C-alpha cells in the first residue's frame, strides 16, 4: 500500500461501560492523531465475545461506543470509525496469523492468565488467541502507531514479533507498528484497590469511574477512593492511592505533578479528593452532553458505521490480497 500519511490504529472492546481508564489511557488521545495521521478506530466486538456477553447489551454498547468515539472529538470525516465484525478481513487475517503465532508466546500473555483466572469456567480458544486477532486488526491497515494504555504493551510486542516473523518469510508484507503510550494516564488504577488496574468489568462499582457517570456519582466515588495512611499529597511508591489520584488530576487539568503537590501542600485528603472529583466531572461533562445528543439519532450512528466499514474494508482488502498471494492461495 502506498501511503500518503502515516497510519494510526486502535480499538476498544464494547465489553462494559467504559471507564475513566479507557478514556485517559486511550480514547482521549485518539483525536490528536487525526491532524497528521490517517486514523482507523475500531469497536472490537469480536474481541468482546472472548468472555460471555448478553447479546442485547453487546448491541447497545456497540452503538454507545460509536457515539462515544464521536463525542470524544473524533470526526467521522477525518477518522475511519467502524465495527470490527463489519469487516470480515479481521477474522480472516487472524486465522492466517494464528499459523504464525507460537503456543508458547500466547501462553505467556498476562491478560490471558488474568482473564482465565477470572473466567475459569470459560477458558476458550478465542481468549487464548486474542493476541493474533489483535495483530490482525493492527497489521491489516499497515499501521505505524497504536495509541494504547500500558496494559496492551505486551500484546503490541507480540504483534511486532508476528509481523517481523511473517516479513522474514514473505518480505515487505507488513509495516511494523510502534505503541504510543502516554506517560500520564497510561495506567489508571482502581479507586478501591490502587494496586489493581481500573477495569470496566470490575464488579465493585466504587472501584471504577465510568465515562457516563453523572457529576454527583463521580464526586461520591472519588470521596470514597482508598487513600493511604498518613497525610501528604505527593507521588510516592508507598502511596499508591494518592499517586493514582494525582495522576488522574494531572490528566484532567493538564497540571504537572510538581504543580499539584504545591497546590495541595498542607491540605487534607478530603479537599484533594473533592478537587479531583470536580476536575474529572468537568472534563467528562461536554463528552456526556454530546453522547446523549448522538444516542437519540440511531440512524446517523448506523450510517457512520456503514461508512466506516466501507472505508476500512477497502484498505483491509488490499493487505489481505497481498497476504493471500504471498502465501500461495489461488486467487480467482
Ligand atoms: N486502567 C486503565 N488505564 C489506562 N488505560 C486503560 N485501558 C484500559 N484500562 C485502562 C486502555 O483502554 C483501551 C481499551 O481497552 P479494551 O477495551 O481493549 O480492554 P481492556 O484493556 O481489557 O480494558 P478493561 O477496562 O480492563 O476491559 P475488561 O474489563 O473488559 O477486560 C486500551 O488501549 C487499554 O490499554
Short mmCIF file of C-alpha atoms and ligand atoms in Angstrom, two decimals:
data_model
loop_
_atom_site.label_atom_id
_atom_site.label_comp_id
_atom_site.label_asym_id
_atom_site.label_seq_id
_atom_site.Cartn_x
_atom_site.Cartn_y
_atom_site.Cartn_z
CA UNK A 1 0.00 0.00 0.00
CA UNK A 2 1.43 3.40 -0.93
CA UNK A 3 0.79 5.73 1.98
CA UNK A 4 0.36 9.47 1.75
CA UNK A 5 0.30 9.69 5.56
CA UNK A 6 1.36 7.51 8.47
CA UNK A 7 -1.37 5.35 9.95
CA UNK A 8 -2.78 5.25 13.48
CA UNK A 9 -4.97 2.33 14.59
CA UNK A 10 -6.57 1.49 17.92
CA UNK A 11 -9.61 -0.31 19.27
CA UNK A 12 -11.79 -0.60 22.35
CA UNK A 13 -13.99 -3.53 23.33
CA UNK A 14 -17.72 -2.88 23.88
CA UNK A 15 -17.46 -5.28 26.81
CA UNK A 16 -18.77 -2.99 29.55
CA UNK A 17 -19.46 0.63 30.37
CA UNK A 18 -16.25 2.47 29.58
CA UNK A 19 -14.14 3.73 32.44
CA UNK A 20 -12.03 6.77 33.12
CA UNK A 21 -9.07 4.42 32.49
CA UNK A 22 -10.26 3.68 28.95
CA UNK A 23 -10.80 7.41 28.44
CA UNK A 24 -7.49 8.73 29.79
CA UNK A 25 -5.35 5.80 28.61
CA UNK A 26 -6.78 5.58 25.10
CA UNK A 27 -9.89 7.38 23.86
CA UNK A 28 -8.90 10.93 24.87
CA UNK A 29 -5.65 10.58 22.92
CA UNK A 30 -7.14 9.27 19.68
CA UNK A 31 -8.32 12.63 18.30
CA UNK A 32 -4.90 14.26 18.40
CA UNK A 33 -3.63 11.87 15.72
CA UNK A 34 -6.22 12.95 13.15
CA UNK A 35 -4.23 16.05 12.06
CA UNK A 36 -1.15 14.16 10.92
CA UNK A 37 -2.18 10.52 10.55
CA UNK A 38 -4.75 8.51 8.64
CA UNK A 39 -6.72 7.09 11.58
CA UNK A 40 -8.64 3.85 11.98
CA UNK A 41 -10.51 3.46 15.29
CA UNK A 42 -12.35 0.22 15.71
CA UNK A 43 -15.04 -1.07 18.08
CA UNK A 44 -13.67 -4.56 18.66
CA UNK A 45 -16.82 -6.59 19.24
CA UNK A 46 -15.15 -9.85 18.16
CA UNK A 47 -12.65 -9.46 20.99
CA UNK A 48 -15.51 -8.81 23.41
CA UNK A 49 -17.03 -12.30 22.88
CA UNK A 50 -13.92 -13.97 24.31
CA UNK A 51 -15.88 -13.59 27.55
CA UNK A 52 -19.64 -14.22 27.64
CA UNK A 53 -21.77 -11.20 26.67
CA UNK A 54 -25.51 -10.64 26.90
CA UNK A 55 -26.44 -10.07 23.20
CA UNK A 56 -28.76 -7.08 23.81
CA UNK A 57 -26.10 -5.41 25.97
CA UNK A 58 -23.36 -6.00 23.42
CA UNK A 59 -25.54 -4.47 20.67
CA UNK A 60 -26.43 -1.43 22.80
CA UNK A 61 -22.83 -0.86 23.84
CA UNK A 62 -21.66 -1.03 20.23
CA UNK A 63 -23.95 1.92 19.38
CA UNK A 64 -22.78 3.66 22.55
CA UNK A 65 -19.14 3.19 21.60
CA UNK A 66 -19.73 4.76 18.19
CA UNK A 67 -21.47 7.71 19.89
CA UNK A 68 -18.61 7.98 22.40
CA UNK A 69 -15.94 7.97 19.70
CA UNK A 70 -17.66 10.92 18.06
CA UNK A 71 -18.45 12.63 21.38
CA UNK A 72 -14.76 12.41 22.31
CA UNK A 73 -13.88 14.56 19.32
CA UNK A 74 -13.36 12.03 16.54
CA UNK A 75 -14.82 13.42 13.33
CA UNK A 76 -16.08 10.53 11.12
CA UNK A 77 -14.96 12.52 8.07
CA UNK A 78 -11.38 12.67 9.34
CA UNK A 79 -11.06 9.24 11.01
CA UNK A 80 -12.42 5.87 9.96
CA UNK A 81 -14.69 4.73 12.81
CA UNK A 82 -16.10 1.25 12.41
CA UNK A 83 -17.14 -2.05 13.99
CA UNK A 84 -14.73 -5.00 13.73
CA UNK A 85 -17.37 -7.61 12.82
CA UNK A 86 -18.45 -5.44 9.86
CA UNK A 87 -15.05 -6.05 8.23
CA UNK A 88 -14.60 -9.83 7.83
CA UNK A 89 -10.95 -9.37 6.81
CA UNK A 90 -10.07 -9.09 10.54
CA UNK A 91 -11.22 -12.65 11.25
CA UNK A 92 -9.64 -13.99 8.07
CA UNK A 93 -6.21 -12.47 8.73
CA UNK A 94 -6.45 -13.58 12.37
CA UNK A 95 -6.71 -17.21 11.21
CA UNK A 96 -3.67 -16.80 8.98
CA UNK A 97 -1.67 -15.13 11.76
CA UNK A 98 -2.67 -17.91 14.17
CA UNK A 99 -0.48 -20.11 11.98
CA UNK A 100 2.46 -17.76 12.61
CA UNK A 101 1.95 -17.34 16.36
CA UNK A 102 3.52 -19.81 18.76
CA UNK A 103 1.69 -21.63 21.56
CA UNK A 104 4.46 -20.61 23.99
CA UNK A 105 4.09 -16.93 23.08
CA UNK A 106 0.33 -16.96 23.70
CA UNK A 107 0.81 -18.87 26.97
CA UNK A 108 2.98 -16.05 28.32
CA UNK A 109 0.38 -13.31 27.85
CA UNK A 110 -0.53 -11.67 31.18
CA UNK A 111 -4.06 -10.80 30.03
CA UNK A 112 -4.73 -14.45 29.17
CA UNK A 113 -3.52 -15.57 32.59
CA UNK A 114 -5.62 -12.92 34.36
CA UNK A 115 -8.77 -13.46 32.33
CA UNK A 116 -8.56 -17.25 32.58
CA UNK A 117 -8.30 -16.93 36.35
CA UNK A 118 -11.36 -14.61 36.34
CA UNK A 119 -13.39 -16.81 33.94
CA UNK A 120 -12.24 -20.27 34.98
CA UNK A 121 -15.44 -21.84 33.60
CA UNK A 122 -14.84 -20.46 30.11
CA UNK A 123 -11.17 -20.62 29.11
CA UNK A 124 -11.96 -20.76 25.41
CA UNK A 125 -9.58 -20.83 22.42
CA UNK A 126 -10.61 -17.26 21.50
CA UNK A 127 -9.36 -15.97 24.84
CA UNK A 128 -6.06 -17.73 24.16
CA UNK A 129 -5.66 -16.49 20.57
CA UNK A 130 -6.93 -12.95 21.32
CA UNK A 131 -3.45 -11.52 20.51
CA UNK A 132 -3.49 -12.99 16.96
CA UNK A 133 -6.79 -11.22 16.28
CA UNK A 134 -5.33 -8.04 17.75
CA UNK A 135 -2.27 -8.45 15.50
CA UNK A 136 -4.62 -8.84 12.51
CA UNK A 137 -6.54 -5.68 13.49
CA UNK A 138 -3.33 -3.67 13.51
CA UNK A 139 -1.42 -5.22 10.60
CA UNK A 140 -4.38 -5.11 8.17
CA UNK A 141 -4.03 -1.31 7.95
CA UNK A 142 -0.21 -1.19 7.63
CA UNK A 143 -0.33 0.68 10.94
CA UNK A 144 2.58 2.83 12.10
CA UNK A 145 1.36 3.82 15.57
CA UNK A 146 -1.05 2.32 18.09
CA UNK A 147 -2.18 4.62 20.94
CA UNK A 148 -2.91 2.35 23.94
CA UNK A 149 -2.67 2.10 27.72
CA UNK A 150 0.37 0.28 29.12
CA UNK A 151 -1.64 -2.92 29.76
CA UNK A 152 -1.62 -3.54 26.00
CA UNK A 153 2.17 -3.19 25.61
CA UNK A 154 2.78 -6.94 25.78
CA UNK A 155 0.21 -7.64 23.05
CA UNK A 156 1.79 -4.93 20.90
CA UNK A 157 5.21 -6.53 21.30
CA UNK A 158 3.77 -9.85 20.18
CA UNK A 159 2.14 -8.13 17.18
CA UNK A 160 5.56 -6.80 16.20
CA UNK A 161 7.15 -10.26 16.62
CA UNK A 162 4.45 -11.85 14.44
CA UNK A 163 4.87 -9.17 11.75
CA UNK A 164 8.67 -9.49 11.76
CA UNK A 165 8.41 -13.29 11.54
CA UNK A 166 5.96 -13.06 8.64
CA UNK A 167 8.10 -10.47 6.83
CA UNK A 168 11.19 -12.67 7.18
CA UNK A 169 9.36 -15.44 5.31
CA UNK A 170 7.44 -13.14 2.93
CA UNK A 171 9.36 -9.85 2.66
CA UNK A 172 7.66 -6.43 2.69
CA UNK A 173 4.24 -7.63 3.74
CA UNK A 174 3.51 -5.68 6.92
CA UNK A 175 4.53 -2.33 8.42
CA UNK A 176 6.00 -2.91 11.90
CA UNK A 177 3.85 -0.87 14.33
CA UNK A 178 5.00 1.12 17.36
CA UNK A 179 2.94 1.54 20.53
CA UNK A 180 2.28 5.12 21.66
CA UNK A 181 1.85 5.12 25.43
CA UNK A 182 1.38 8.48 27.14
CA UNK A 183 3.27 8.90 30.38
CA UNK A 184 0.32 10.33 32.28
CA UNK A 185 -2.83 8.22 32.19
CA UNK A 186 -1.13 5.11 30.83
CA UNK A 187 -2.43 3.05 33.77
CA UNK A 188 -5.29 4.41 35.85
CA UNK A 189 -5.73 2.28 38.94
CA UNK A 190 -8.86 1.08 40.72
CA UNK A 191 -10.26 3.53 43.28
CA UNK A 192 -10.97 0.63 45.64
CA UNK A 193 -7.60 -1.10 45.27
CA UNK A 194 -4.91 1.16 43.79
CA UNK A 195 -2.60 -1.79 43.15
CA UNK A 196 -5.09 -3.08 40.51
CA UNK A 197 -5.89 -1.59 37.08
CA UNK A 198 -9.23 0.21 36.78
CA UNK A 199 -11.23 -2.21 34.63
CA UNK A 200 -14.68 -1.95 33.04
CA UNK A 201 -15.60 -5.44 34.16
CA UNK A 202 -14.78 -4.81 37.84
CA UNK A 203 -17.81 -5.86 39.87
CA UNK A 204 -17.18 -3.29 42.59
CA UNK A 205 -18.86 -0.12 41.27
CA UNK A 206 -16.85 2.05 43.68
CA UNK A 207 -13.64 0.84 42.03
CA UNK A 208 -14.35 2.45 38.67
CA UNK A 209 -15.44 5.84 37.40
CA UNK A 210 -17.50 5.41 34.24
CA UNK A 211 -17.31 7.94 31.43
CA UNK A 212 -21.10 8.28 31.67
CA UNK A 213 -21.36 8.57 35.47
CA UNK A 214 -23.18 11.76 36.47
CA UNK A 215 -21.40 14.53 38.36
CA UNK A 216 -22.65 13.53 41.83
CA UNK A 217 -21.69 9.90 41.30
CA UNK A 218 -18.21 10.87 40.12
CA UNK A 219 -17.63 13.11 43.13
CA UNK A 220 -19.01 10.45 45.52
CA UNK A 221 -16.74 7.75 44.05
CA UNK A 222 -13.66 9.96 44.46
CA UNK A 223 -14.68 10.84 48.03
CA UNK A 224 -14.71 7.10 48.77
CA UNK A 225 -11.44 6.39 46.95
CA UNK A 226 -8.98 4.42 49.04
CA UNK A 227 -6.08 6.64 50.09
CA UNK A 228 -3.11 5.76 52.20
CA UNK A 229 -2.39 6.03 55.87
CA UNK A 230 -0.66 9.21 57.00
CA UNK A 231 -1.04 12.52 55.25
CA UNK A 232 0.69 14.41 52.48
CA UNK A 233 -0.30 14.72 48.85
CA UNK A 234 2.71 13.58 46.89
CA UNK A 235 3.73 10.88 44.44
CA UNK A 236 5.42 8.00 46.20
CA UNK A 237 5.71 4.20 45.90
CA UNK A 238 4.29 3.79 49.40
CA UNK A 239 1.26 5.96 48.50
CA UNK A 240 -0.36 4.16 45.54
CA UNK A 241 -3.83 5.62 46.24
CA UNK A 242 -2.68 9.25 46.36
CA UNK A 243 -0.30 8.70 43.44
CA UNK A 244 -3.20 7.41 41.32
CA UNK A 245 -5.37 10.42 42.23
CA UNK A 246 -2.53 12.82 41.39
CA UNK A 247 -2.14 11.15 38.01
CA UNK A 248 -5.90 11.45 37.33
CA UNK A 249 -5.93 15.10 38.44
CA UNK A 250 -2.94 15.78 36.19
CA UNK A 251 -4.68 14.23 33.16
CA UNK A 252 -7.89 16.15 33.86
CA UNK A 253 -6.29 19.57 34.41
CA UNK A 254 -3.04 19.41 32.42
CA UNK A 255 -1.12 20.38 35.59
CA UNK A 256 2.25 18.76 36.33
CA UNK A 257 2.89 16.60 39.40
CA UNK A 258 5.03 19.37 40.96
CA UNK A 259 2.26 21.96 40.47
CA UNK A 260 -0.27 19.61 42.06
CA UNK A 261 1.96 18.83 45.05
CA UNK A 262 2.41 22.59 45.58
CA UNK A 263 -1.32 23.31 45.17
CA UNK A 264 -2.26 20.84 47.93
CA UNK A 265 0.63 21.42 50.31
CA UNK A 266 -0.74 21.43 53.87
CA UNK A 267 -4.22 20.39 52.71
CA UNK A 268 -6.05 17.19 53.69
CA UNK A 269 -7.22 14.22 51.63
CA UNK A 270 -10.85 15.45 51.77
CA UNK A 271 -10.10 18.70 49.89
CA UNK A 272 -7.89 16.88 47.43
CA UNK A 273 -10.41 14.14 46.61
CA UNK A 274 -13.14 16.74 46.06
CA UNK A 275 -10.89 18.68 43.67
CA UNK A 276 -10.09 15.50 41.69
CA UNK A 277 -13.79 14.58 41.50
CA UNK A 278 -14.75 18.05 40.28
CA UNK A 279 -11.96 18.19 37.70
CA UNK A 280 -12.96 14.77 36.38
CA UNK A 281 -16.66 15.70 36.21
CA UNK A 282 -15.78 18.95 34.38
CA UNK A 283 -13.68 17.04 31.85
CA UNK A 284 -16.37 14.46 31.14
CA UNK A 285 -19.37 16.80 31.11
CA UNK A 286 -19.10 18.00 27.45
CA UNK A 287 -18.45 14.42 26.30
CA UNK A 288 -21.62 13.28 28.07
CA UNK A 289 -23.75 16.08 26.61
CA UNK A 290 -22.64 15.24 23.07
CA UNK A 291 -23.04 11.49 23.74
CA UNK A 292 -26.69 11.83 24.80
CA UNK A 293 -27.43 14.03 21.78
CA UNK A 294 -25.93 11.45 19.40
CA UNK A 295 -27.67 8.50 21.05
CA UNK A 296 -31.04 9.97 20.04
CA UNK A 297 -30.10 9.51 16.39
CA UNK A 298 -29.56 5.79 15.84
CA UNK A 299 -29.95 6.15 12.06
CA UNK A 300 -27.00 8.56 11.99
CA UNK A 301 -24.86 6.17 14.06
CA UNK A 302 -25.71 3.30 11.69
CA UNK A 303 -24.88 5.47 8.71
CA UNK A 304 -21.47 6.23 10.27
CA UNK A 305 -20.89 2.52 10.99
CA UNK A 306 -21.63 1.71 7.35
CA UNK A 307 -19.39 4.46 6.02
CA UNK A 308 -16.58 3.37 8.36
CA UNK A 309 -16.91 -0.29 7.39
CA UNK A 310 -16.71 0.54 3.68
CA UNK A 311 -13.60 2.68 4.14
CA UNK A 312 -11.89 0.14 6.40
CA UNK A 313 -12.74 -2.77 4.07
CA UNK A 314 -11.10 -1.01 1.15
CA UNK A 315 -7.75 -0.79 2.96
CA UNK A 316 -8.07 -4.18 4.70
CA UNK A 317 -8.75 -5.99 1.41
CA UNK A 318 -5.56 -4.60 -0.12
CA UNK A 319 -3.43 -6.11 2.65
CA UNK A 320 -5.37 -9.35 2.66
CA UNK A 321 -4.95 -9.73 -1.11
CA UNK A 322 -1.19 -9.29 -0.73
CA UNK A 323 -1.04 -11.81 2.15
CA UNK A 324 -3.05 -14.43 0.24
CA UNK A 325 -0.86 -14.03 -2.84
CA UNK A 326 2.35 -14.32 -0.82
CA UNK A 327 1.11 -17.43 0.97
CA UNK A 328 0.30 -19.17 -2.33
CA UNK A 329 -3.50 -19.19 -2.10
CA UNK A 330 -5.11 -19.40 -5.55
CA UNK A 331 -6.86 -16.11 -6.28
CA UNK A 332 -9.76 -16.26 -8.71
N1 LIG B 1 -7.00 1.48 33.70
C1 LIG B 1 -6.56 1.85 32.52
N2 LIG B 1 -5.67 2.87 32.42
C2 LIG B 1 -5.21 3.27 31.21
N3 LIG B 1 -5.62 2.72 30.04
C3 LIG B 1 -6.52 1.72 30.10
N4 LIG B 1 -7.10 0.97 29.15
C4 LIG B 1 -7.94 0.07 29.73
N5 LIG B 1 -7.91 0.22 31.07
C5 LIG B 1 -7.04 1.23 31.33
C6 LIG B 1 -6.88 1.14 27.72
O1 LIG B 1 -8.16 1.23 27.08
C7 LIG B 1 -8.05 0.69 25.77
C8 LIG B 1 -9.20 -0.24 25.52
O2 LIG B 1 -9.18 -1.32 26.39
P1 LIG B 1 -10.00 -2.62 26.00
O3 LIG B 1 -11.41 -2.28 25.76
O4 LIG B 1 -9.31 -3.35 24.93
O5 LIG B 1 -9.99 -3.50 27.24
P2 LIG B 1 -9.03 -3.73 28.38
O6 LIG B 1 -7.66 -3.18 28.18
O7 LIG B 1 -9.10 -5.18 28.74
O8 LIG B 1 -9.78 -2.79 29.40
P3 LIG B 1 -10.67 -3.20 30.58
O9 LIG B 1 -11.37 -1.96 31.02
O10 LIG B 1 -9.82 -3.88 31.61
O11 LIG B 1 -11.73 -4.20 29.96
P4 LIG B 1 -12.22 -5.57 30.51
O12 LIG B 1 -12.63 -5.32 31.94
O13 LIG B 1 -13.38 -5.93 29.62
O14 LIG B 1 -11.08 -6.52 30.38
C9 LIG B 1 -6.70 0.00 25.67
O15 LIG B 1 -5.83 0.84 24.94
C10 LIG B 1 -6.25 -0.10 27.09
O16 LIG B 1 -4.83 -0.04 27.19
#
